Amino acid sequence: MSSNRNLKQEINEKLMDETLRGSLNRFAEAYPIARAKAYESVDDIDALRNSVRDMKIATVENLEKIADQFEEQVTKRGGKVFRAKDGDALKEYLFNLCKEKGVKRIAKSKSMATEEIHLNHFLEEKGLHVKETDLGEWIISIAGHKPSHMVMPAIHLDRNQVAKYFSQELNKDIEPDIAYMVQEARIALRDEFLHADMGITGANFGIAENGATGLVTNEGNARLVATLPPIQVVIIGYEKLIPTIKDAVPILRTLPRNATGQLMTSYMSMISGAAPALVKKDGQWVEQEKELHVILFDNGRLKAAKDDKLKQIYQCVRCASCLNVCPVYTLVGGHVYGHIYAGGIGAILTALLNSMDDFKQINEMCIGCRRCTEICPGKIDIPGLIEYLRAKSVEQDGLPFGVKAVFENVLANRKVFHNLLRLASIGQKPFTTGRVIRHLPLFFAGLAADRSLPAVADKPFRDRVKKVTKKIDKPVKRVAFFSGCNIDFIFPETGESVYKVLQDLNMEVVFPEDQSCCGKPVLGMGDHETARKIAKQNIIAFEEAKADYIMFACPTCAETWHLTYVELFKDDPEWSKRVEKLVHNVREFTSFIAGEYDKIGRLTKTTGGQKVTYHDSCHMKRGLNVHTEPRQLLESAPGYDFVEMKDCDKCCGMAGAFGVKYTELSMPILKKKIDNIKDSGAEVIAVACPACMMQIQGGLDKQAPNVKIKHVAEIIAEQIKD
């Protein structure tokens, strides 16, 4: 990857690649169905995932002891172990071994660890014949490509492209028939297995108990590479080590199901010790003593194991399911969204195993939807680790001057920030139609090409509070409302609806005037210092409110308070105590109201009226774990008939700054959402997140103007008589 990589250009090229888009879209559509079917026989999927996570956590806590035991057991069974600190050490050891043993031909099975250090290129430069034998790896090696997926490295190519590469490699016309091409590959690779002096494999796991390495494959090539050549070399990262053979069971139950939707792969090999090898001498096959060399590869892994956050990477089983559900990967593939490893997990591994400079070039492509975490067998918080690494990068190198100036002088200064928004409401008027901006001039035009942008309200919610506040005699609770920037300045009507519903429940509602942005935009960029300043302003404002609850109608703000504020002040005893006291009172609006309505018997299902469907915000469902309550409220709303839509919980493509910076990616994701809304037949799309409301409203305005969008709070408020 070049340091001056033109990411925007690469994105646009891949978006125009119909073959790539077709392959990735077909797989993305088929994968969830295949995975769900594969897990039908598993009684408790979450318990199985917990077993993977807990075993991996326990392993990394005792990594040195387990590594020592693994080495001892490999040695006991006739193997040799070398611990390679980095790629240079690994290459030196391997090349010296080749020279010592007279190795000329090497057969390899798929190993992402060797991709990290470009091992094939190094060995070929030294005059060795190296051949990949995994079908996908062989295809991309003759095509001159890098893997675009950890499990399916050639997923970006179709059969016509593969046939062309086969024809070039085999010097004959190869028809694009898959069965025929597989047969031709089998014939071409057979000699590589039979005449290799050395076989190099990776490993899916290494067992400390008996020194065995496990290989999970569908082609059987790894088993041939491991058994036929007289010298076997296993290259295994420390994160693949597990304590006992029993610990392999949850990996074997989750890895194939998550990777390809299979109950089990075609081949499961466990190799322990240096078994005899068959070699051909003078036309006869004879038994020869086999050598086994196991290279334990560090390259940044041991450092990560000592980091309280980053050691989560040890929970990865390399199933690549995170790529299979990633909306951005599905659009552009791993050659754009990746370095060696692809997707969100690839960005993290890039930072640890390559460089922070390479990480910086791709980390912003993580949309933060958390579908990867929802499906990961090891329950790795991939978006959280990316944000953690961003913060590390900011600590090390700082923010760009312009960004830093905006954060420190605007977002961290409530009065300046709010005054600028008020000015924006005036300056936008030449481009505003109703409540949206449908066009922009000059180089801003692209931002409003396929969606309308939200207009800043003429009168923010904070200026409407007095008008909508009712005096409540003997209130049952005192509630302080945190509006967030979007409700305050874009959707003040949603704030009015929140007040109306809470006051109808005989609650006193107050609005702390000194509240500001929750700080999520700053946190997303990794600027924790400014985020702490913003958080302190909000904490003080809500302490003074002395409320029973702090109410949020924006899940992003609620999650930021509930989780991130606690993390921000974990090393500051005074502020930590103050935060925890407030966080205990944080409530998300729809889940709170559903609970209150349930108490008084208002959650009675209704039918007839306008069809309404619901979009699950990523922060709402996968951050706050709230998804049934909004539906309960919609199902009980008179005048509405609730219907589900396809992929209701897939991201709308907003994701804060992502939706602006990467418009070319945000728009295709939004289009799928709009298509699903239209296909549902709904006349109203309900949301519980103002950010999603901004994005979907903009898409509807350009693509489905007859469909209305409403916050759930507005639909509930409609039922209350003034």
XYZ file of C-alpha atoms in Angstrom:
722
model
C 0.000 0.000 0.000
C 1.413 3.345 -0.998
C 1.482 6.142 1.550
C -0.013 8.463 -1.053
C -2.815 6.054 -1.868
C -5.765 7.715 -3.626
C -8.540 6.030 -1.683
C -11.354 8.009 -3.294
C -10.196 6.976 -6.756
C -9.970 3.328 -5.720
C -13.473 3.466 -4.217
C -14.941 4.894 -7.415
C -13.159 2.288 -9.546
C -14.585 -0.572 -7.477
C -18.056 0.952 -7.473
C -17.901 0.824 -11.285
C -16.726 -2.819 -11.277
C -19.957 -4.684 -12.031
C -18.304 -8.100 -11.670
C -17.070 -7.291 -8.183
C -20.360 -5.719 -7.103
C -22.319 -8.661 -8.455
C -20.171 -11.271 -6.701
C -20.188 -9.460 -3.370
C -23.927 -8.682 -3.500
C -24.869 -12.275 -4.316
C -22.775 -13.591 -1.468
C -24.067 -10.954 0.944
C -27.654 -11.952 0.098
C -27.028 -15.701 0.422
C -24.745 -15.667 3.460
C -27.215 -14.802 6.281
C -29.599 -17.518 5.083
C -26.846 -20.149 4.873
C -25.449 -19.176 8.271
C -28.877 -19.281 9.928
C -29.524 -22.745 8.488
C -26.127 -23.981 9.668
C -26.910 -22.853 13.217
C -30.358 -24.502 13.332
C -28.934 -27.463 15.245
C -27.279 -25.227 17.859
C -29.571 -24.726 20.849
C -27.863 -21.606 22.217
C -25.729 -19.694 19.722
C -24.872 -16.983 22.229
C -23.629 -19.549 24.750
C -21.446 -21.096 22.027
C -19.999 -17.701 21.158
C -19.391 -17.031 24.843
C -17.434 -20.258 25.090
C -15.154 -19.155 22.240
C -14.685 -15.705 23.757
C -14.094 -16.928 27.316
C -11.609 -19.590 26.226
C -9.673 -17.081 24.149
C -9.656 -14.520 26.969
C -8.315 -17.120 29.409
C -5.662 -18.118 26.860
C -4.287 -14.628 26.316
C -4.092 -14.112 30.077
C -1.738 -17.122 30.254
C -0.168 -16.764 26.820
C 3.491 -17.174 27.774
C 2.798 -20.351 29.736
C 0.680 -21.787 26.917
C 3.312 -20.898 24.298
C 5.982 -22.626 26.384
C 3.815 -25.732 26.754
C 3.101 -25.782 23.016
C 6.809 -25.571 22.216
C 7.599 -28.303 24.734
C 5.027 -30.676 23.253
C 6.057 -30.019 19.626
C 9.692 -30.670 20.559
C 8.752 -33.797 22.517
C 7.159 -35.211 19.348
C 10.185 -34.604 17.156
C 9.457 -31.115 15.858
C 11.485 -27.934 16.100
C 10.063 -24.599 17.217
C 11.379 -21.179 16.269
C 9.891 -18.021 17.737
C 10.062 -15.291 15.109
C 9.958 -11.770 16.487
C 9.103 -10.230 13.113
C 9.001 -10.874 9.394
C 12.734 -10.442 8.894
C 13.514 -13.062 11.538
C 11.018 -15.492 10.011
C 12.389 -15.033 6.496
C 15.978 -15.477 7.646
C 15.196 -18.688 9.516
C 13.205 -20.140 6.632
C 15.744 -19.258 3.943
C 18.604 -20.685 6.001
C 16.582 -23.875 6.440
C 16.033 -24.068 2.683
C 19.773 -23.630 2.028
C 20.718 -26.214 4.642
C 18.285 -28.827 3.309
C 18.761 -28.120 -0.384
C 15.159 -27.060 -0.872
C 14.319 -25.917 -4.397
C 10.545 -26.395 -4.644
C 7.984 -25.295 -2.067
C 4.269 -26.052 -1.988
C 2.147 -23.721 0.135
C -1.346 -23.803 1.487
C -3.186 -20.624 2.412
C -1.547 -18.611 5.182
C -2.504 -15.015 5.862
C 0.506 -14.704 8.181
C 2.802 -15.185 5.182
C 0.842 -12.536 3.301
C 1.714 -10.080 6.101
C 5.407 -10.296 5.239
C 5.153 -11.016 1.470
C 6.940 -14.333 2.004
C 6.316 -15.736 -1.478
C 7.914 -12.727 -3.134
C 10.936 -12.994 -0.821
C 11.480 -16.700 -1.538
C 11.061 -16.235 -5.276
C 13.651 -13.455 -5.226
C 16.005 -15.984 -3.620
C 15.529 -18.293 -6.603
C 13.083 -20.769 -5.038
C 10.059 -22.181 -6.834
C 6.996 -21.389 -4.687
C 3.479 -22.456 -5.589
C 0.221 -21.721 -3.807
C -2.032 -24.788 -3.831
C -5.239 -23.389 -2.361
C -7.427 -22.869 -5.425
C -8.345 -19.282 -4.558
C -4.765 -18.389 -3.644
C -3.459 -20.044 -6.814
C -5.915 -18.027 -8.894
C -4.910 -14.686 -7.405
C -1.204 -15.580 -7.541
C -1.364 -16.125 -11.291
C -3.539 -13.007 -11.607
C -0.994 -10.971 -9.636
C -3.582 -9.944 -7.045
C -3.690 -9.875 -3.259
C -6.398 -11.722 -1.292
C -9.630 -9.740 -1.087
C -11.162 -11.940 1.633
C -9.571 -14.012 4.405
C -11.531 -17.176 3.581
C -12.403 -16.645 -0.100
C -9.378 -14.775 -1.479
C -10.660 -14.696 -5.077
C -14.262 -13.701 -4.343
C -13.770 -10.558 -6.439
C -13.353 -12.582 -9.665
C -15.969 -14.388 -11.769
C -15.506 -17.589 -13.756
C -14.857 -15.746 -17.038
C -11.988 -13.814 -15.488
C -10.628 -16.969 -13.880
C -10.783 -18.836 -17.196
C -8.724 -16.053 -18.787
C -6.034 -16.325 -16.105
C -6.028 -20.128 -16.364
C -5.559 -19.891 -20.133
C -2.553 -17.607 -19.659
C -1.001 -19.829 -16.989
C -1.588 -23.193 -18.674
C -0.939 -21.992 -22.245
C -4.186 -23.377 -23.627
C -7.783 -22.289 -24.026
C -9.739 -22.879 -20.835
C -13.524 -22.704 -21.025
C -15.284 -20.832 -18.171
C -16.855 -24.027 -16.830
C -16.243 -24.322 -13.091
C -16.005 -28.132 -12.900
C -13.648 -28.203 -15.877
C -11.459 -25.438 -14.423
C -11.231 -27.217 -11.063
C -10.109 -30.392 -12.852
C -7.469 -28.476 -14.787
C -6.221 -26.887 -11.559
C -6.059 -30.323 -9.912
C -3.921 -31.667 -12.753
C -1.629 -28.627 -12.762
C -1.105 -28.671 -9.008
C -0.618 -32.421 -8.615
C 3.060 -32.249 -9.559
C 3.583 -29.469 -7.028
C 2.478 -31.755 -4.196
C 4.508 -34.716 -5.447
C 7.771 -32.921 -6.162
C 7.897 -30.293 -3.423
C 10.925 -30.421 -1.135
C 9.067 -28.420 1.497
C 5.465 -27.783 2.421
C 4.427 -24.568 4.188
C 1.065 -24.362 5.906
C -0.664 -21.986 8.239
C -2.858 -23.267 11.064
C -6.326 -22.574 12.381
C -5.159 -23.398 15.901
C -2.221 -24.834 17.803
C -2.900 -27.024 20.850
C -0.571 -26.597 23.813
C -1.686 -29.888 25.380
C -0.221 -32.065 22.619
C 1.630 -29.767 20.223
C -0.854 -30.456 17.431
C -1.809 -27.960 14.753
C -5.293 -27.910 13.249
C -6.134 -27.258 9.604
C -9.703 -26.598 8.469
C -10.091 -26.710 4.675
C -12.520 -27.585 1.903
C -10.026 -28.677 -0.752
C -7.648 -31.030 1.013
C -4.617 -29.230 -0.364
C -3.380 -28.272 3.087
C -3.374 -31.933 4.134
C -1.307 -32.841 1.055
C 1.102 -29.960 1.664
C 1.487 -31.053 5.284
C 2.050 -34.761 4.564
C 3.744 -35.346 1.179
C 6.895 -33.151 1.213
C 9.764 -34.367 3.439
C 9.898 -31.040 5.307
C 6.806 -29.438 6.808
C 6.854 -25.840 8.058
C 3.908 -24.522 10.055
C 3.679 -20.734 10.431
C 1.305 -19.891 13.262
C 0.606 -16.612 15.033
C 0.454 -16.551 18.830
C -3.251 -15.707 18.667
C -3.958 -19.202 17.252
C -2.743 -21.002 20.383
C -5.303 -22.763 22.598
C -4.740 -24.801 25.781
C -6.391 -28.196 25.124
C -7.905 -30.319 22.388
C -11.327 -29.758 23.965
C -10.877 -26.024 23.364
C -10.842 -26.727 19.631
C -14.482 -27.859 19.774
C -16.180 -24.416 19.999
C -13.864 -23.149 17.252
C -14.773 -26.073 15.006
C -18.471 -25.514 15.730
C -18.389 -21.789 14.897
C -15.655 -21.324 12.276
C -17.268 -23.167 9.315
C -20.763 -21.997 10.198
C -19.657 -18.376 10.339
C -17.230 -18.496 7.436
C -19.227 -20.258 4.719
C -22.489 -21.438 6.315
C -21.269 -25.046 6.565
C -21.788 -27.417 9.478
C -18.238 -28.651 8.939
C -15.610 -28.202 6.268
C -14.636 -31.100 3.994
C -11.300 -31.682 5.697
C -10.359 -31.357 9.349
C -6.725 -32.268 9.969
C -4.840 -32.368 13.258
C -1.134 -32.986 12.869
C 1.033 -33.798 15.849
C 4.689 -34.723 15.485
C 6.930 -35.468 12.512
C 5.426 -38.467 10.716
C 7.392 -40.347 7.997
C 7.142 -38.937 4.466
C 6.997 -40.692 1.105
C 9.545 -39.451 -1.453
C 10.309 -40.691 -4.937
C 13.858 -41.954 -5.497
C 14.991 -43.686 -8.681
C 11.389 -44.090 -9.751
C 10.352 -45.716 -6.497
C 8.379 -44.314 -3.569
C 10.308 -44.801 -0.351
C 9.689 -43.828 3.252
C 11.905 -41.069 4.603
C 12.115 -39.412 7.984
C 10.096 -36.200 7.915
C 11.088 -32.905 9.480
C 8.599 -30.629 11.232
C 9.388 -26.976 11.862
C 6.859 -24.791 13.675
C 7.398 -21.038 13.530
C 5.569 -19.120 16.268
C 5.088 -15.685 14.750
C 4.997 -12.478 16.789
C 5.122 -9.403 14.516
C 3.270 -7.238 17.065
C 1.016 -9.928 18.501
C 2.741 -10.206 21.881
C 2.581 -6.443 22.372
C -1.155 -6.511 21.663
C -1.597 -9.290 24.229
C -0.413 -6.901 26.941
C -2.885 -4.145 25.971
C -6.171 -4.337 27.903
C -8.158 -3.332 24.820
C -6.201 -4.719 21.880
C -5.872 -8.216 23.318
C -9.398 -8.731 22.012
C -7.811 -9.643 18.662
C -6.914 -12.978 20.249
C -10.638 -13.769 20.187
C -10.600 -13.800 16.367
C -10.888 -17.244 14.734
C -10.306 -15.820 11.204
C -13.762 -16.797 9.936
C -14.150 -13.453 8.122
C -17.855 -13.313 8.991
C -17.290 -9.651 9.846
C -16.585 -9.041 6.152
C -19.617 -11.035 5.078
C -22.009 -8.618 6.818
C -20.070 -5.361 6.434
C -22.026 -2.886 4.232
C -18.847 -1.124 3.093
C -16.900 -4.300 2.298
C -19.890 -5.510 0.255
C -19.592 -2.401 -1.908
C -15.850 -2.228 -2.583
C -14.225 -5.467 -1.403
C -10.978 -6.040 0.434
C -8.551 -4.504 -2.035
C -9.944 -1.084 -1.135
C -11.167 -1.732 2.401
C -8.027 -3.484 3.550
C -4.272 -3.749 3.479
C -3.323 -7.393 3.957
C -6.354 -8.272 6.056
C -9.670 -6.765 4.959
C -12.555 -4.949 6.608
C -12.824 -3.641 10.152
C -10.810 -6.457 11.716
C -8.316 -5.898 8.916
C -7.927 -2.236 9.876
C -7.144 -3.266 13.454
C -4.663 -5.960 12.397
C -3.076 -3.492 9.983
C -2.374 -1.111 12.859
C -0.844 -3.885 14.959
C 1.003 -5.913 12.347
C 1.951 -3.283 9.761
C 1.782 0.394 10.675
C -0.467 3.134 11.996
C 0.023 5.001 8.712
C -1.615 2.128 6.833
C -4.370 2.003 9.483
C -5.106 5.711 9.034
C -5.800 5.226 5.337
C -8.627 2.728 5.814
C -10.007 3.061 9.362
C -12.575 5.721 8.455
C -14.293 3.224 6.170
C -15.699 1.496 9.244
C -19.296 2.718 9.372
C -19.671 1.668 13.015
C -22.881 -0.322 12.431
C -21.687 -3.178 14.690
C -23.102 -5.967 12.544
C -19.613 -7.455 12.702
C -19.674 -7.565 16.505
C -23.198 -8.990 16.472
C -22.045 -11.962 14.394
C -18.402 -12.445 15.513
C -17.839 -15.867 17.179
C -15.403 -14.246 19.606
C -17.615 -11.198 20.254
C -14.855 -8.737 19.330
C -15.897 -5.091 19.550
C -14.399 -4.198 16.177
C -15.790 -0.618 15.906
C -14.774 0.032 19.520
C -11.202 -1.110 18.869
C -11.030 1.082 15.761
C -12.100 4.102 17.829
C -9.519 3.128 20.462
C -6.771 3.056 17.835
C -7.933 6.408 16.456
C -7.533 7.873 19.929
C -4.052 6.340 20.146
C -3.199 7.915 16.811
C -4.421 11.339 17.967
C -2.394 11.045 21.184
C 0.675 10.241 19.100
C 0.318 12.583 16.116
C -2.467 15.018 17.004
C -5.354 16.088 14.790
C -5.091 18.096 11.565
C -4.943 21.795 12.444
C -8.333 22.694 10.938
C -10.170 19.829 12.641
C -8.530 20.583 15.967
C -9.489 24.261 15.713
C -13.141 23.410 15.032
C -13.311 20.912 17.889
C -11.640 23.153 20.466
C -13.167 26.487 19.481
C -16.605 25.481 18.216
C -17.880 22.125 19.466
C -16.298 22.606 22.892
C -17.805 26.109 23.178
C -21.575 25.759 23.447
C -22.431 29.399 22.795
C -20.224 29.673 19.707
C -21.518 26.359 18.364
C -25.170 27.239 18.842
C -24.747 30.765 17.447
C -23.187 29.306 14.300
C -26.146 26.957 13.902
C -28.534 29.885 14.242
C -26.600 31.727 11.531
C -26.747 28.605 9.356
C -30.541 28.630 9.556
C -30.439 32.069 7.903
C -27.661 31.385 5.398
C -29.287 28.194 4.082
C -32.490 29.903 2.898
C -31.515 30.302 -0.815
C -31.084 26.507 -1.021
C -33.986 25.390 1.182
C -37.353 24.024 0.112
C -39.552 23.369 3.105
C -37.444 21.520 5.686
C -34.786 20.212 3.315
C -31.892 21.457 1.165
C -32.363 19.991 -2.310
C -29.380 21.530 -4.066
C -26.023 23.115 -3.280
C -23.696 25.265 -5.391
C -20.247 24.569 -6.802
C -18.198 21.676 -5.372
C -20.829 21.028 -2.674
C -23.324 19.909 -5.329
C -22.437 16.217 -4.975
C -23.596 16.165 -1.360
C -27.198 16.776 -2.462
C -27.135 14.875 -5.745
C -29.001 11.735 -4.620
C -30.462 12.894 -1.324
C -31.730 16.101 0.190
C -29.939 17.478 3.214
C -31.665 18.495 6.440
C -32.317 22.171 6.956
C -31.533 23.832 10.265
C -34.818 24.767 11.938
C -35.799 28.451 11.997
C -36.400 28.141 15.719
C -34.419 25.538 17.702
C -36.033 23.422 20.366
C -34.337 25.320 23.182
C -36.258 28.421 22.064
C -39.545 26.474 22.111
C -39.175 24.869 25.535
C -41.135 27.490 27.496
C -44.055 27.248 25.100
C -44.365 23.447 25.381
C -43.645 23.152 29.103
C -46.709 22.509 31.237
C -46.987 22.958 34.963
C -47.545 19.517 36.440
C -49.234 19.296 39.814
C -47.754 16.563 41.978
C -45.501 15.081 39.256
C -44.633 11.392 39.610
C -41.085 12.008 38.378
C -38.790 14.864 37.390
C -37.187 14.258 33.977
C -34.316 16.221 32.424
C -34.337 16.055 28.619
C -31.073 15.789 26.678
C -32.011 16.783 23.152
C -28.723 16.403 21.348
C -27.790 18.645 18.420
C -30.140 17.035 15.888
C -33.346 17.374 17.891
C -32.389 20.797 19.181
C -31.554 22.361 15.811
C -32.860 20.035 13.051
C -35.933 18.259 14.413
C -37.317 20.434 17.235
C -40.794 18.957 16.624
C -39.466 15.642 17.924
C -38.452 17.388 21.143
C -41.937 18.844 21.444
C -43.410 15.355 21.060
C -41.127 13.979 23.775
C -42.343 16.693 26.144
C -45.973 16.044 25.240
C -45.756 12.310 25.950
C -43.831 12.637 29.215
C -46.132 15.363 30.510
C -49.143 13.241 29.594
C -47.687 10.659 31.995
C -47.746 13.326 34.726
C -44.007 13.902 34.690
C -42.258 17.222 35.142
C -39.847 17.823 32.256
C -36.944 20.278 32.382
C -34.407 21.335 29.781
C -30.930 22.260 31.139
C -29.975 25.274 29.011
C -26.214 24.684 29.268
C -26.346 21.276 27.617
C -24.425 20.931 24.363
C -23.344 18.294 21.853
C -22.856 14.861 23.457
C -19.353 14.788 21.966
C -19.782 11.806 19.632
C -18.324 13.573 16.550
C -15.203 14.413 18.554
C -14.968 10.917 20.002
C -15.338 9.407 16.553
C -12.223 11.282 15.457
C -10.277 10.068 18.493
C -10.032 13.417 20.316
C -10.654 12.310 23.899
C -9.214 15.476 25.404
C -11.852 17.718 23.813
C -14.521 15.078 24.435
C -13.816 15.239 28.165
C -14.290 19.028 28.116
C -17.648 18.657 26.387
C -18.702 15.843 28.701
C -17.896 17.908 31.798
C -20.128 20.730 30.555
C -23.020 18.305 30.132
C -22.409 16.580 33.449
C -22.498 19.885 35.336
C -25.646 20.987 33.499
C -27.542 17.806 34.402
C -26.270 17.622 37.955
C -27.855 21.015 38.504
C -31.146 19.724 37.055
C -31.510 17.296 40.002
C -33.735 14.983 37.969
C -34.899 11.431 38.587
C -34.172 10.512 34.975
C -32.158 11.889 32.061
C -34.218 11.259 28.925
C -32.805 10.701 25.422
C -34.697 10.450 22.135
C -31.380 9.936 20.320
C -29.730 6.526 20.880
C -26.316 7.820 19.820
C -26.361 10.420 22.585
C -27.746 7.896 25.085
C -25.020 5.383 24.278
C -22.330 8.063 24.461
C -23.482 9.034 27.939
C -24.150 5.519 29.139
C -20.929 3.893 27.934
C -18.370 6.375 26.652
C -18.597 8.973 29.415
C -17.820 6.243 31.943
C -14.784 5.176 29.901
C -13.577 8.770 29.446
C -13.265 9.330 33.190
C -12.198 5.872 34.363
C -8.830 7.257 35.526
C -10.324 10.317 37.241
C -11.924 9.257 40.572
C -13.819 12.516 41.133
C -15.431 12.744 37.692
C -15.885 9.004 37.454
C -18.041 9.072 40.570
C -20.076 12.003 39.236
C -20.599 10.301 35.855
C -21.693 6.990 37.307
C -24.262 8.704 39.492
C -25.831 10.389 36.443
C -25.478 7.443 34.075
C -27.571 5.359 36.435
C -30.493 7.659 35.528
C -30.050 7.589 31.728
C -33.171 6.406 29.867
C -33.883 5.913 26.172
C -37.292 7.321 25.258
C -39.034 4.415 23.454
C -37.976 1.718 25.927
C -38.947 3.955 28.845
C -42.359 4.832 27.409
C -43.095 1.223 26.444
C -42.474 0.266 30.059
C -44.701 3.061 31.389
C -47.483 2.267 28.889
C -47.307 -1.398 29.795
C -47.934 -0.507 33.438
C -51.156 1.335 32.561
C -52.367 -1.070 29.862
C -51.814 1.073 26.760
C -49.840 -1.529 24.783
C -52.865 -3.033 23.038
C -52.321 -4.041 19.422
C -54.339 -2.171 16.818
C -54.958 -2.820 13.126
C -56.119 -0.724 10.223
C -54.997 2.726 9.164
C -51.758 3.838 7.539
C -49.108 1.190 7.063
C -46.036 2.017 9.127
C -42.708 0.200 9.154
C -39.694 0.666 11.399
C -35.966 1.127 10.822
C -33.651 -0.083 13.590
C -30.841 2.353 14.180
C -27.448 0.661 14.674
C -26.822 2.501 17.957
C -30.324 1.640 19.124
C -30.375 -2.084 18.427
C -26.748 -3.102 18.749
C -25.595 -0.363 21.107
C -28.489 -0.064 23.569
C -30.091 -3.442 22.757
C -33.478 -1.765 22.202
C -35.574 -3.183 19.367
C -38.832 -4.743 20.625
C -40.110 -1.679 22.506
C -40.447 0.699 19.509
C -42.429 -2.006 17.724
C -44.712 -2.454 20.718
C -45.468 1.262 20.641
C -46.112 1.276 16.893
C -48.320 -1.822 17.045
C -50.464 -0.128 19.695
C -50.741 3.245 17.921
C -54.346 3.903 16.721
C -54.550 4.806 13.045
C -51.470 2.765 12.107
C -50.963 -0.774 10.860
C -47.442 -2.000 11.568
C -45.527 -4.037 8.954
C -41.916 -5.238 8.990
C -39.596 -4.477 6.106
C -36.675 -6.465 4.746
C -33.317 -5.835 6.435
C -34.918 -3.499 8.966
C -31.740 -3.476 11.061
C -29.230 -2.820 8.278
C -27.425 0.524 8.427
C -28.912 3.454 6.524
C -25.428 4.717 5.636
C -25.390 7.868 7.765
C -22.796 7.122 10.449
C -22.046 10.742 11.255
C -19.172 12.198 9.268
C -18.983 9.042 7.130
C -22.191 10.002 5.336
C -20.635 13.312 4.280
C -17.007 12.334 3.666
C -17.830 9.110 1.812
C -21.001 10.112 -0.017
C -20.221 7.648 -2.802
C -20.464 4.792 -0.276
C -23.251 6.235 1.846
C -25.620 6.618 -1.093
C -25.722 2.971 -2.291
C -26.328 1.855 1.295
C -29.137 4.404 1.612
C -30.657 3.325 -1.717
C -31.038 -0.248 -0.462
C -32.787 1.075 2.621
C -35.162 3.233 0.554
C -35.913 0.290 -1.765
C -36.795 -1.886 1.221
C -39.060 0.837 2.620
C -40.886 1.111 -0.711
C -41.168 -2.673 -1.048
C -42.808 -2.886 2.384
C -45.763 -0.865 1.093
C -45.549 1.428 4.124
C -46.801 4.974 3.906
C -44.786 5.979 6.977
C -41.300 4.953 8.053
C -40.792 5.297 11.803
C -37.374 5.808 13.368
C -36.058 6.389 16.867
C -32.783 8.030 15.877
C -32.521 11.630 14.588
C -29.350 10.869 12.613
C -31.098 8.063 10.732
C -34.039 10.421 10.314
C -31.771 12.936 8.561
C -30.360 10.319 6.194
C -33.586 8.513 5.338
C -35.576 11.746 4.993
C -33.032 12.944 2.442
C -33.329 9.728 0.447
C -37.118 9.679 0.555
C -37.296 13.281 -0.648
C -35.429 12.360 -3.836
C -36.518 8.727 -4.318
C -39.898 8.184 -2.593
C -41.517 11.539 -1.751
C -44.888 9.936 -0.957
C -43.478 8.103 2.061
C -43.367 10.172 5.241
C -40.819 9.788 8.023
C -41.601 10.261 11.698
C -39.827 9.757 14.983
C -41.642 7.223 17.172
C -42.173 10.028 19.688
C -44.205 11.965 17.113
C -46.453 8.980 16.388
C -47.139 8.494 20.098
C -47.758 12.213 20.622
C -50.362 12.240 17.829
C -52.616 10.091 20.018
C -52.627 12.608 22.880
C -55.287 15.271 22.933
C -54.053 18.774 23.738
